[in-house]
Amino acid sequence: MPRASDAPRRILGIDPALRVTGYGVIDCAGRTVRLVEAGIVNPRTDRALEDRLLDIHRGIAEIIEQTKPDVVVIEELYTTYKNPMTAILMGHARGVMCLASAQAGVPVHTLGHAHVKRALVGSGAARKEQINAMVTRLLKLTSAPKPNDVSDALAIALAFANMTDHVLPY
Amino acid sequence: MPRASDAPRRILGIDPALRVTGYGVIDCAGRTVRLVEAGIVNPRTDRALEDRLLDIHRGIAEIIEQTKPDVVVIEELYTTYKNPMTAILMGHARGVMCLASAQAGVPVHTLGHAHVKRALVGSGAARKEQINAMVTRLLKLTSAPKPNDVSDALAIALAFANMTDHVLPY
């Protein structure tokens, strides 16, 4: 998806989960990127599935309302969990995240895990430390964002930014 | 879950899907059951996933608002699809149905497919025709509800009713 202008664009990356969902918002304009905000959505895990979904939906809806992204990029779920029901339950969570984006009128994109790694460090089998290091470097942070879910979410946003604006240094 | 009274109770059964989602609302009081309303939620399938989720969420939310069920029973998803991604995508749809229920403050219950069949006709391997016949008989209909998704949704509601009120004739 080529872009004609260098108008700044705000990307919300989400690393979806039923427990700790990381999110990261970046602005990119031309070849520069900037961290806007990042954190986690942390539903109370002692509650029924539908109440956790309520927490997750509300959390993502609030982040979208407050940061007003131009696009939401939600990582694709694996199909390789030992227990297939885990993937289905994660699908429930990812579904309410997609819904929150659609309700706000923000387009949703999907990136696979290996795609994100490859975009950031050149290999779909990159280690977590390599991803952390690249996120830290690109966003000019003093250390890798914690917890890892936040770093992963920023990696998703940066990988998407690179698809259109080539923000990575290679 | 034993109940002390014969107060009428309204049950919304849902057979979740990304394309045609069947729903059926029944009232049960003591050993009697009555059809209130049934139909399908039919998102436009040529749209992006998040827009289909928007249609499904809106459809289920409207049914809940209009029929005011005391409980929503949503069938559990299989884990045995040939393509595991199908189950994950169905999870997205089921997630927004659970969310619509939680947003309306209506408790959600889950029943497995085999459980529904066993509750209605005594065998988890019952054929579709047997389920249709039992739904038709219990709700005193002149023919089986169409499409099958509607009959399946009513079967889910009836199976749940039988767990508490023993509405089935055995």
GROMACS .gro file of C-alpha atoms in nm:
model
  340
    1MET     CA    1   0.000   0.000   0.000
    2PRO     CA    2   0.211   0.293  -0.124
    3ARG     CA    3   0.148   0.638   0.018
    4ALA     CA    4   0.187   0.958  -0.173
    5SER     CA    5   0.243   1.198   0.113
    6ASP     CA    6   0.453   1.223   0.426
    7ALA     CA    7   0.151   1.323   0.635
    8PRO     CA    8   0.192   1.189   0.989
    9ARG     CA    9  -0.001   0.876   1.055
   10ARG     CA   10  -0.089   0.722   1.388
   11ILE     CA   11  -0.075   0.344   1.424
   12LEU     CA   12  -0.212   0.141   1.714
   13GLY     CA   13  -0.047  -0.201   1.740
   14ILE     CA   14  -0.212  -0.469   1.953
   15ASP     CA   15  -0.072  -0.802   2.074
   16PRO     CA   16  -0.402  -0.977   2.154
   17ALA     CA   17  -0.452  -1.202   2.455
   18LEU     CA   18  -0.716  -1.302   2.708
   19ARG     CA   19  -0.493  -1.203   2.999
   20VAL     CA   20  -0.237  -0.932   2.928
   21THR     CA   21  -0.298  -0.751   2.598
   22GLY     CA   22  -0.014  -0.517   2.503
   23TYR     CA   23  -0.081  -0.206   2.300
   24GLY     CA   24   0.145   0.056   2.149
   25VAL     CA   25   0.067   0.379   1.962
   26ILE     CA   26   0.324   0.536   1.732
   27ASP     CA   27   0.323   0.830   1.494
   28CYS     CA   28   0.511   0.793   1.172
   29ALA     CA   29   0.583   1.059   0.912
   30GLY     CA   30   0.812   0.980   0.624
   31ARG     CA   31   1.099   0.782   0.769
   32THR     CA   32   1.059   0.899   1.128
   33VAL     CA   33   0.867   0.727   1.404
   34ARG     CA   34   0.773   0.844   1.751
   35LEU     CA   35   0.626   0.671   2.054
   36VAL     CA   36   0.292   0.823   2.155
   37GLU     CA   37   0.174   0.585   2.426
   38ALA     CA   38   0.194   0.220   2.521
   39GLY     CA   39   0.070  -0.008   2.793
   40ILE     CA   40  -0.146  -0.308   2.869
   41VAL     CA   41  -0.515  -0.396   2.894
   42ASN     CA   42  -0.544  -0.626   3.190
   43PRO     CA   43  -0.892  -0.778   3.245
   44ARG     CA   44  -0.960  -0.936   3.581
   45THR     CA   45  -0.886  -1.302   3.509
   46ASP     CA   46  -1.097  -1.437   3.794
   47ARG     CA   47  -1.411  -1.335   3.607
   48ALA     CA   48  -1.628  -1.521   3.356
   49LEU     CA   49  -1.520  -1.509   2.992
   50GLU     CA   50  -1.793  -1.262   2.894
   51ASP     CA   51  -1.690  -1.021   3.171
   52ARG     CA   52  -1.327  -1.041   3.065
   53LEU     CA   53  -1.441  -0.963   2.709
   54LEU     CA   54  -1.629  -0.664   2.849
   55ASP     CA   55  -1.306  -0.538   3.013
   56ILE     CA   56  -1.100  -0.596   2.698
   57HIS     CA   57  -1.355  -0.428   2.470
   58ARG     CA   58  -1.385  -0.128   2.701
   59GLY     CA   59  -1.006  -0.103   2.736
   60ILE     CA   60  -0.938  -0.106   2.362
   61ALA     CA   61  -1.232   0.129   2.290
   62GLU     CA   62  -1.091   0.380   2.542
   63ILE     CA   63  -0.741   0.364   2.393
   64ILE     CA   64  -0.885   0.425   2.045
   65GLU     CA   65  -1.099   0.713   2.169
   66GLN     CA   66  -0.809   0.876   2.351
   67THR     CA   67  -0.533   0.828   2.095
   68LYS     CA   68  -0.740   0.844   1.773
   69PRO     CA   69  -0.528   0.612   1.555
   70ASP     CA   70  -0.563   0.613   1.176
   71VAL     CA   71  -0.526   0.236   1.168
   72VAL     CA   72  -0.534  -0.053   1.414
   73VAL     CA   73  -0.300  -0.346   1.354
   74ILE     CA   74  -0.383  -0.660   1.550
   75GLU     CA   75  -0.148  -0.956   1.539
   76GLU     CA   76  -0.287  -1.274   1.390
   77LEU     CA   77  -0.340  -1.564   1.632
   78TYR     CA   78  -0.139  -1.884   1.607
   79THR     CA   79  -0.312  -2.206   1.513
   80THR     CA   80  -0.046  -2.414   1.684
   81TYR     CA   81  -0.151  -2.410   2.048
   82LYS     CA   82  -0.135  -2.750   2.215
   83ASN     CA   83  -0.496  -2.703   2.321
   84PRO     CA   84  -0.708  -2.585   2.023
   85MET     CA   85  -0.963  -2.439   2.268
   86THR     CA   86  -0.699  -2.184   2.374
   87ALA     CA   87  -0.685  -2.047   2.019
   88ILE     CA   88  -1.066  -2.030   2.005
   89LEU     CA   89  -1.084  -1.839   2.336
   90MET     CA   90  -0.811  -1.603   2.215
   91GLY     CA   91  -1.029  -1.558   1.906
   92HIS     CA   92  -1.309  -1.435   2.136
   93ALA     CA   93  -1.074  -1.168   2.273
   94ARG     CA   94  -0.941  -1.068   1.932
   95GLY     CA   95  -1.300  -1.047   1.806
   96VAL     CA   96  -1.399  -0.778   2.056
   97MET     CA   97  -1.081  -0.585   1.971
   98CYS     CA   98  -1.172  -0.589   1.600
   99LEU     CA   99  -1.524  -0.484   1.699
  100ALA     CA  100  -1.402  -0.187   1.906
  101SER     CA  101  -1.199  -0.068   1.605
  102ALA     CA  102  -1.491  -0.111   1.363
  103GLN     CA  103  -1.728   0.070   1.602
  104ALA     CA  104  -1.485   0.365   1.602
  105GLY     CA  105  -1.463   0.354   1.222
  106VAL     CA  106  -1.089   0.276   1.226
  107PRO     CA  107  -0.965   0.023   0.967
  108VAL     CA  108  -0.818  -0.300   1.102
  109HIS     CA  109  -0.512  -0.475   0.961
  110THR     CA  110  -0.368  -0.812   1.051
  111LEU     CA  111  -0.001  -0.910   1.064
  112GLY     CA  112   0.135  -1.257   1.139
  113HIS     CA  113   0.394  -1.304   1.413
  114ALA     CA  114   0.668  -1.422   1.176
  115HIS     CA  115   0.590  -1.132   0.942
  116VAL     CA  116   0.644  -0.883   1.226
  117LYS     CA  117   0.975  -1.043   1.324
  118ARG     CA  118   1.092  -1.055   0.965
  119ALA     CA  119   0.999  -0.692   0.907
  120LEU     CA  120   1.189  -0.580   1.217
  121VAL     CA  121   1.504  -0.790   1.224
  122GLY     CA  122   1.505  -0.974   0.892
  123SER     CA  123   1.414  -1.320   1.020
  124GLY     CA  124   1.082  -1.482   1.110
  125ALA     CA  125   1.268  -1.680   1.376
  126ALA     CA  126   1.418  -1.375   1.549
  127ARG     CA  127   1.459  -1.394   1.925
  128LYS     CA  128   1.262  -1.177   2.164
  129GLU     CA  129   1.579  -0.989   2.264
  130GLN     CA  130   1.642  -0.889   1.903
  131ILE     CA  131   1.287  -0.755   1.870
  132ASN     CA  132   1.319  -0.565   2.199
  133ALA     CA  133   1.649  -0.414   2.086
  134MET     CA  134   1.504  -0.297   1.755
  135VAL     CA  135   1.193  -0.146   1.919
  136THR     CA  136   1.418   0.036   2.170
  137ARG     CA  137   1.646   0.166   1.895
  138LEU     CA  138   1.375   0.276   1.651
  139LEU     CA  139   1.173   0.461   1.912
  140LYS     CA  140   1.487   0.606   2.076
  141LEU     CA  141   1.400   0.464   2.417
  142THR     CA  142   1.649   0.420   2.700
  143SER     CA  143   1.543   0.059   2.760
  144ALA     CA  144   1.306  -0.203   2.618
  145PRO     CA  145   0.939  -0.143   2.711
  146LYS     CA  146   0.806  -0.374   2.982
  147PRO     CA  147   0.629  -0.608   3.002
  148ASN     CA  148   0.718  -0.791   2.683
  149ASP     CA  149   0.355  -0.761   2.566
  150VAL     CA  150   0.411  -0.386   2.526
  151SER     CA  151   0.730  -0.434   2.328
  152ASP     CA  152   0.550  -0.688   2.107
  153ALA     CA  153   0.265  -0.446   2.042
  154LEU     CA  154   0.509  -0.169   1.945
  155ALA     CA  155   0.689  -0.417   1.718
  156ILE     CA  156   0.356  -0.482   1.542
  157ALA     CA  157   0.296  -0.109   1.491
  158LEU     CA  158   0.654  -0.056   1.368
  159ALA     CA  159   0.635  -0.352   1.128
  160PHE     CA  160   0.316  -0.209   0.981
  161ALA     CA  161   0.470   0.139   0.956
  162ASN     CA  162   0.759  -0.012   0.764
  163MET     CA  163   0.521  -0.170   0.512
  164THR     CA  164   0.426   0.175   0.389
  165ASP     CA  165   0.687   0.422   0.505
  166HIS     CA  166   1.004   0.213   0.527
  167VAL     CA  167   1.096   0.344   0.870
  168LEU     CA  168   1.351   0.070   0.926
  169PRO     CA  169   1.715   0.141   0.849
  170TYR     CA  170   1.758  -0.118   0.572
  171MET     CA  171  -2.884  -2.539   3.898
  172PRO     CA  172  -3.215  -2.626   4.073
  173ARG     CA  173  -3.493  -2.367   4.075
  174ALA     CA  174  -3.740  -2.324   4.352
  175SER     CA  175  -4.021  -2.159   4.161
  176ASP     CA  176  -4.215  -2.210   3.842
  177ALA     CA  177  -4.172  -1.846   3.745
  178PRO     CA  178  -4.151  -1.817   3.366
  179ARG     CA  179  -3.802  -1.780   3.236
  180ARG     CA  180  -3.693  -1.659   2.896
  181ILE     CA  181  -3.398  -1.831   2.728
  182LEU     CA  182  -3.215  -1.711   2.417
  183GLY     CA  183  -3.031  -1.994   2.241
  184ILE     CA  184  -2.764  -1.907   1.984
  185ASP     CA  185  -2.593  -2.130   1.729
  186PRO     CA  186  -2.286  -1.914   1.659
  187ALA     CA  187  -2.134  -1.870   1.313
  188LEU     CA  188  -1.960  -1.610   1.098
  189ARG     CA  189  -2.219  -1.644   0.823
  190VAL     CA  190  -2.565  -1.755   0.934
  191THR     CA  191  -2.614  -1.739   1.310
  192GLY     CA  192  -2.941  -1.898   1.424
  193TYR     CA  193  -3.119  -1.771   1.734
  194GLY     CA  194  -3.427  -1.889   1.919
  195VAL     CA  195  -3.610  -1.744   2.218
  196ILE     CA  196  -3.832  -1.961   2.435
  197ASP     CA  197  -4.026  -1.911   2.755
  198CYS     CA  198  -4.035  -2.195   3.001
  199ALA     CA  199  -4.240  -2.223   3.317
  200GLY     CA  200  -4.243  -2.547   3.508
  201ARG     CA  201  -4.267  -2.822   3.248
  202THR     CA  202  -4.409  -2.609   2.969
  203VAL     CA  203  -4.218  -2.434   2.694
  204ARG     CA  204  -4.332  -2.181   2.437
  205LEU     CA  205  -4.169  -2.034   2.128
  206VAL     CA  206  -4.132  -1.656   2.152
  207GLU     CA  207  -3.928  -1.573   1.846
  208ALA     CA  208  -3.659  -1.724   1.626
  209GLY     CA  209  -3.459  -1.631   1.320
  210ILE     CA  210  -3.113  -1.565   1.189
  211VAL     CA  211  -2.846  -1.296   1.207
  212ASN     CA  212  -2.701  -1.272   0.862
  213PRO     CA  213  -2.399  -1.040   0.826
  214ARG     CA  214  -2.299  -0.938   0.478
  215THR     CA  215  -2.028  -1.189   0.402
  216ASP     CA  216  -1.858  -0.980   0.134
  217ARG     CA  217  -1.734  -0.742   0.400
  218ALA     CA  218  -1.414  -0.739   0.608
  219LEU     CA  219  -1.410  -0.948   0.924
  220GLU     CA  220  -1.444  -0.647   1.155
  221ASP     CA  221  -1.752  -0.525   0.966
  222ARG     CA  222  -1.913  -0.867   0.985
  223LEU     CA  223  -1.844  -0.864   1.360
  224LEU     CA  224  -2.013  -0.524   1.374
  225ASP     CA  225  -2.325  -0.672   1.205
  226ILE     CA  226  -2.325  -0.978   1.433
  227HIS     CA  227  -2.280  -0.772   1.751
  228ARG     CA  228  -2.555  -0.529   1.650
  229GLY     CA  229  -2.788  -0.815   1.553
  230ILE     CA  230  -2.749  -1.003   1.881
  231ALA     CA  231  -2.766  -0.682   2.087
  232GLU     CA  232  -3.098  -0.593   1.916
  233ILE     CA  233  -3.245  -0.939   1.979
  234ILE     CA  234  -3.147  -0.916   2.347
  235GLU     CA  235  -3.291  -0.565   2.376
  236GLN     CA  236  -3.618  -0.663   2.209
  237THR     CA  237  -3.679  -1.001   2.373
  238LYS     CA  238  -3.515  -0.937   2.715
  239PRO     CA  239  -3.398  -1.293   2.790
  240ASP     CA  240  -3.304  -1.398   3.145
  241VAL     CA  241  -3.016  -1.603   3.012
  242VAL     CA  242  -2.825  -1.642   2.687
  243VAL     CA  243  -2.700  -1.988   2.593
  244ILE     CA  244  -2.436  -1.997   2.319
  245GLU     CA  245  -2.321  -2.327   2.179
  246GLU     CA  246  -1.956  -2.411   2.229
  247LEU     CA  247  -1.737  -2.415   1.919
  248TYR     CA  248  -1.581  -2.735   1.788
  249THR     CA  249  -1.206  -2.773   1.793
  250THR     CA  250  -1.212  -3.025   1.511
  251TYR     CA  251  -1.231  -2.808   1.199
  252LYS     CA  252  -0.996  -2.918   0.924
  253ASN     CA  253  -0.859  -2.564   0.914
  254PRO     CA  254  -0.781  -2.444   1.270
  255MET     CA  255  -0.811  -2.083   1.150
  256THR     CA  256  -1.183  -2.146   1.090
  257ALA     CA  257  -1.232  -2.219   1.460
  258ILE     CA  258  -1.036  -1.905   1.554
  259LEU     CA  259  -1.248  -1.687   1.322
  260MET     CA  260  -1.565  -1.843   1.463
  261GLY     CA  261  -1.422  -1.753   1.805
  262HIS     CA  262  -1.416  -1.388   1.692
  263ALA     CA  263  -1.790  -1.410   1.614
  264ARG     CA  264  -1.876  -1.593   1.936
  265GLY     CA  265  -1.673  -1.334   2.128
  266VAL     CA  266  -1.888  -1.043   2.014
  267MET     CA  267  -2.202  -1.244   2.098
  268CYS     CA  268  -2.077  -1.301   2.453
  269LEU     CA  269  -1.990  -0.932   2.469
  270ALA     CA  270  -2.340  -0.823   2.360
  271SER     CA  271  -2.488  -1.040   2.639
  272ALA     CA  272  -2.248  -0.906   2.903
  273GLN     CA  273  -2.314  -0.546   2.794
  274ALA     CA  274  -2.686  -0.608   2.849
  275GLY     CA  275  -2.615  -0.765   3.188
  276VAL     CA  276  -2.754  -1.104   3.084
  277PRO     CA  277  -2.565  -1.413   3.207
  278VAL     CA  278  -2.407  -1.634   2.941
  279HIS     CA  279  -2.401  -2.013   2.949
  280THR     CA  280  -2.222  -2.253   2.720
  281LEU     CA  281  -2.344  -2.593   2.600
  282GLY     CA  282  -2.150  -2.837   2.384
  283HIS     CA  283  -2.305  -2.975   2.066
  284ALA     CA  284  -2.311  -3.334   2.187
  285HIS     CA  285  -2.460  -3.221   2.518
  286VAL     CA  286  -2.748  -3.051   2.334
  287LYS     CA  287  -2.817  -3.361   2.125
  288ARG     CA  288  -2.799  -3.588   2.426
  289ALA     CA  289  -3.034  -3.366   2.625
  290LEU     CA  290  -3.290  -3.360   2.344
  291VAL     CA  291  -3.289  -3.710   2.201
  292GLY     CA  292  -3.074  -3.913   2.440
  293SER     CA  293  -2.769  -3.952   2.217
  294GLY     CA  294  -2.473  -3.724   2.145
  295ALA     CA  295  -2.465  -3.873   1.795
  296ALA     CA  296  -2.831  -3.795   1.713
  297ARG     CA  297  -2.911  -3.704   1.354
  298LYS     CA  298  -3.029  -3.359   1.251
  299GLU     CA  299  -3.374  -3.498   1.164
  300GLN     CA  300  -3.418  -3.630   1.517
  301ILE     CA  301  -3.327  -3.290   1.663
  302ASN     CA  302  -3.566  -3.115   1.423
  303ALA     CA  303  -3.846  -3.355   1.515
  304MET     CA  304  -3.797  -3.298   1.888
  305VAL     CA  305  -3.783  -2.918   1.852
  306THR     CA  306  -4.103  -2.930   1.643
  307ARG     CA  307  -4.279  -3.152   1.895
  308LEU     CA  308  -4.174  -2.968   2.211
  309LEU     CA  309  -4.267  -2.625   2.075
  310LYS     CA  310  -4.588  -2.758   1.916
  311LEU     CA  311  -4.492  -2.633   1.570
  312THR     CA  312  -4.646  -2.758   1.247
  313SER     CA  313  -4.306  -2.815   1.085
  314ALA     CA  314  -3.937  -2.790   1.170
  315PRO     CA  315  -3.806  -2.432   1.177
  316LYS     CA  316  -3.599  -2.332   0.874
  317PRO     CA  317  -3.315  -2.289   0.809
  318ASN     CA  318  -3.151  -2.557   1.019
  319ASP     CA  319  -2.955  -2.289   1.208
  320VAL     CA  320  -3.284  -2.176   1.366
  321SER     CA  321  -3.379  -2.529   1.468
  322ASP     CA  322  -3.030  -2.577   1.615
  323ALA     CA  323  -3.060  -2.254   1.816
  324LEU     CA  324  -3.399  -2.360   1.956
  325ALA     CA  325  -3.250  -2.701   2.040
  326ILE     CA  326  -2.981  -2.522   2.244
  327ALA     CA  327  -3.243  -2.319   2.432
  328LEU     CA  328  -3.456  -2.631   2.495
  329ALA     CA  329  -3.158  -2.834   2.614
  330PHE     CA  330  -3.072  -2.559   2.860
  331ALA     CA  331  -3.435  -2.535   2.977
  332ASN     CA  332  -3.431  -2.908   3.043
  333MET     CA  333  -3.124  -2.875   3.265
  334THR     CA  334  -3.330  -2.680   3.516
  335ASP     CA  335  -3.696  -2.740   3.446
  336HIS     CA  336  -3.704  -3.087   3.290
  337VAL     CA  337  -3.924  -2.982   3.005
  338LEU     CA  338  -3.852  -3.298   2.807
  339PRO     CA  339  -4.094  -3.588   2.831
  340TYR     CA  340  -3.852  -3.836   2.991
   0.00000   0.00000   0.00000
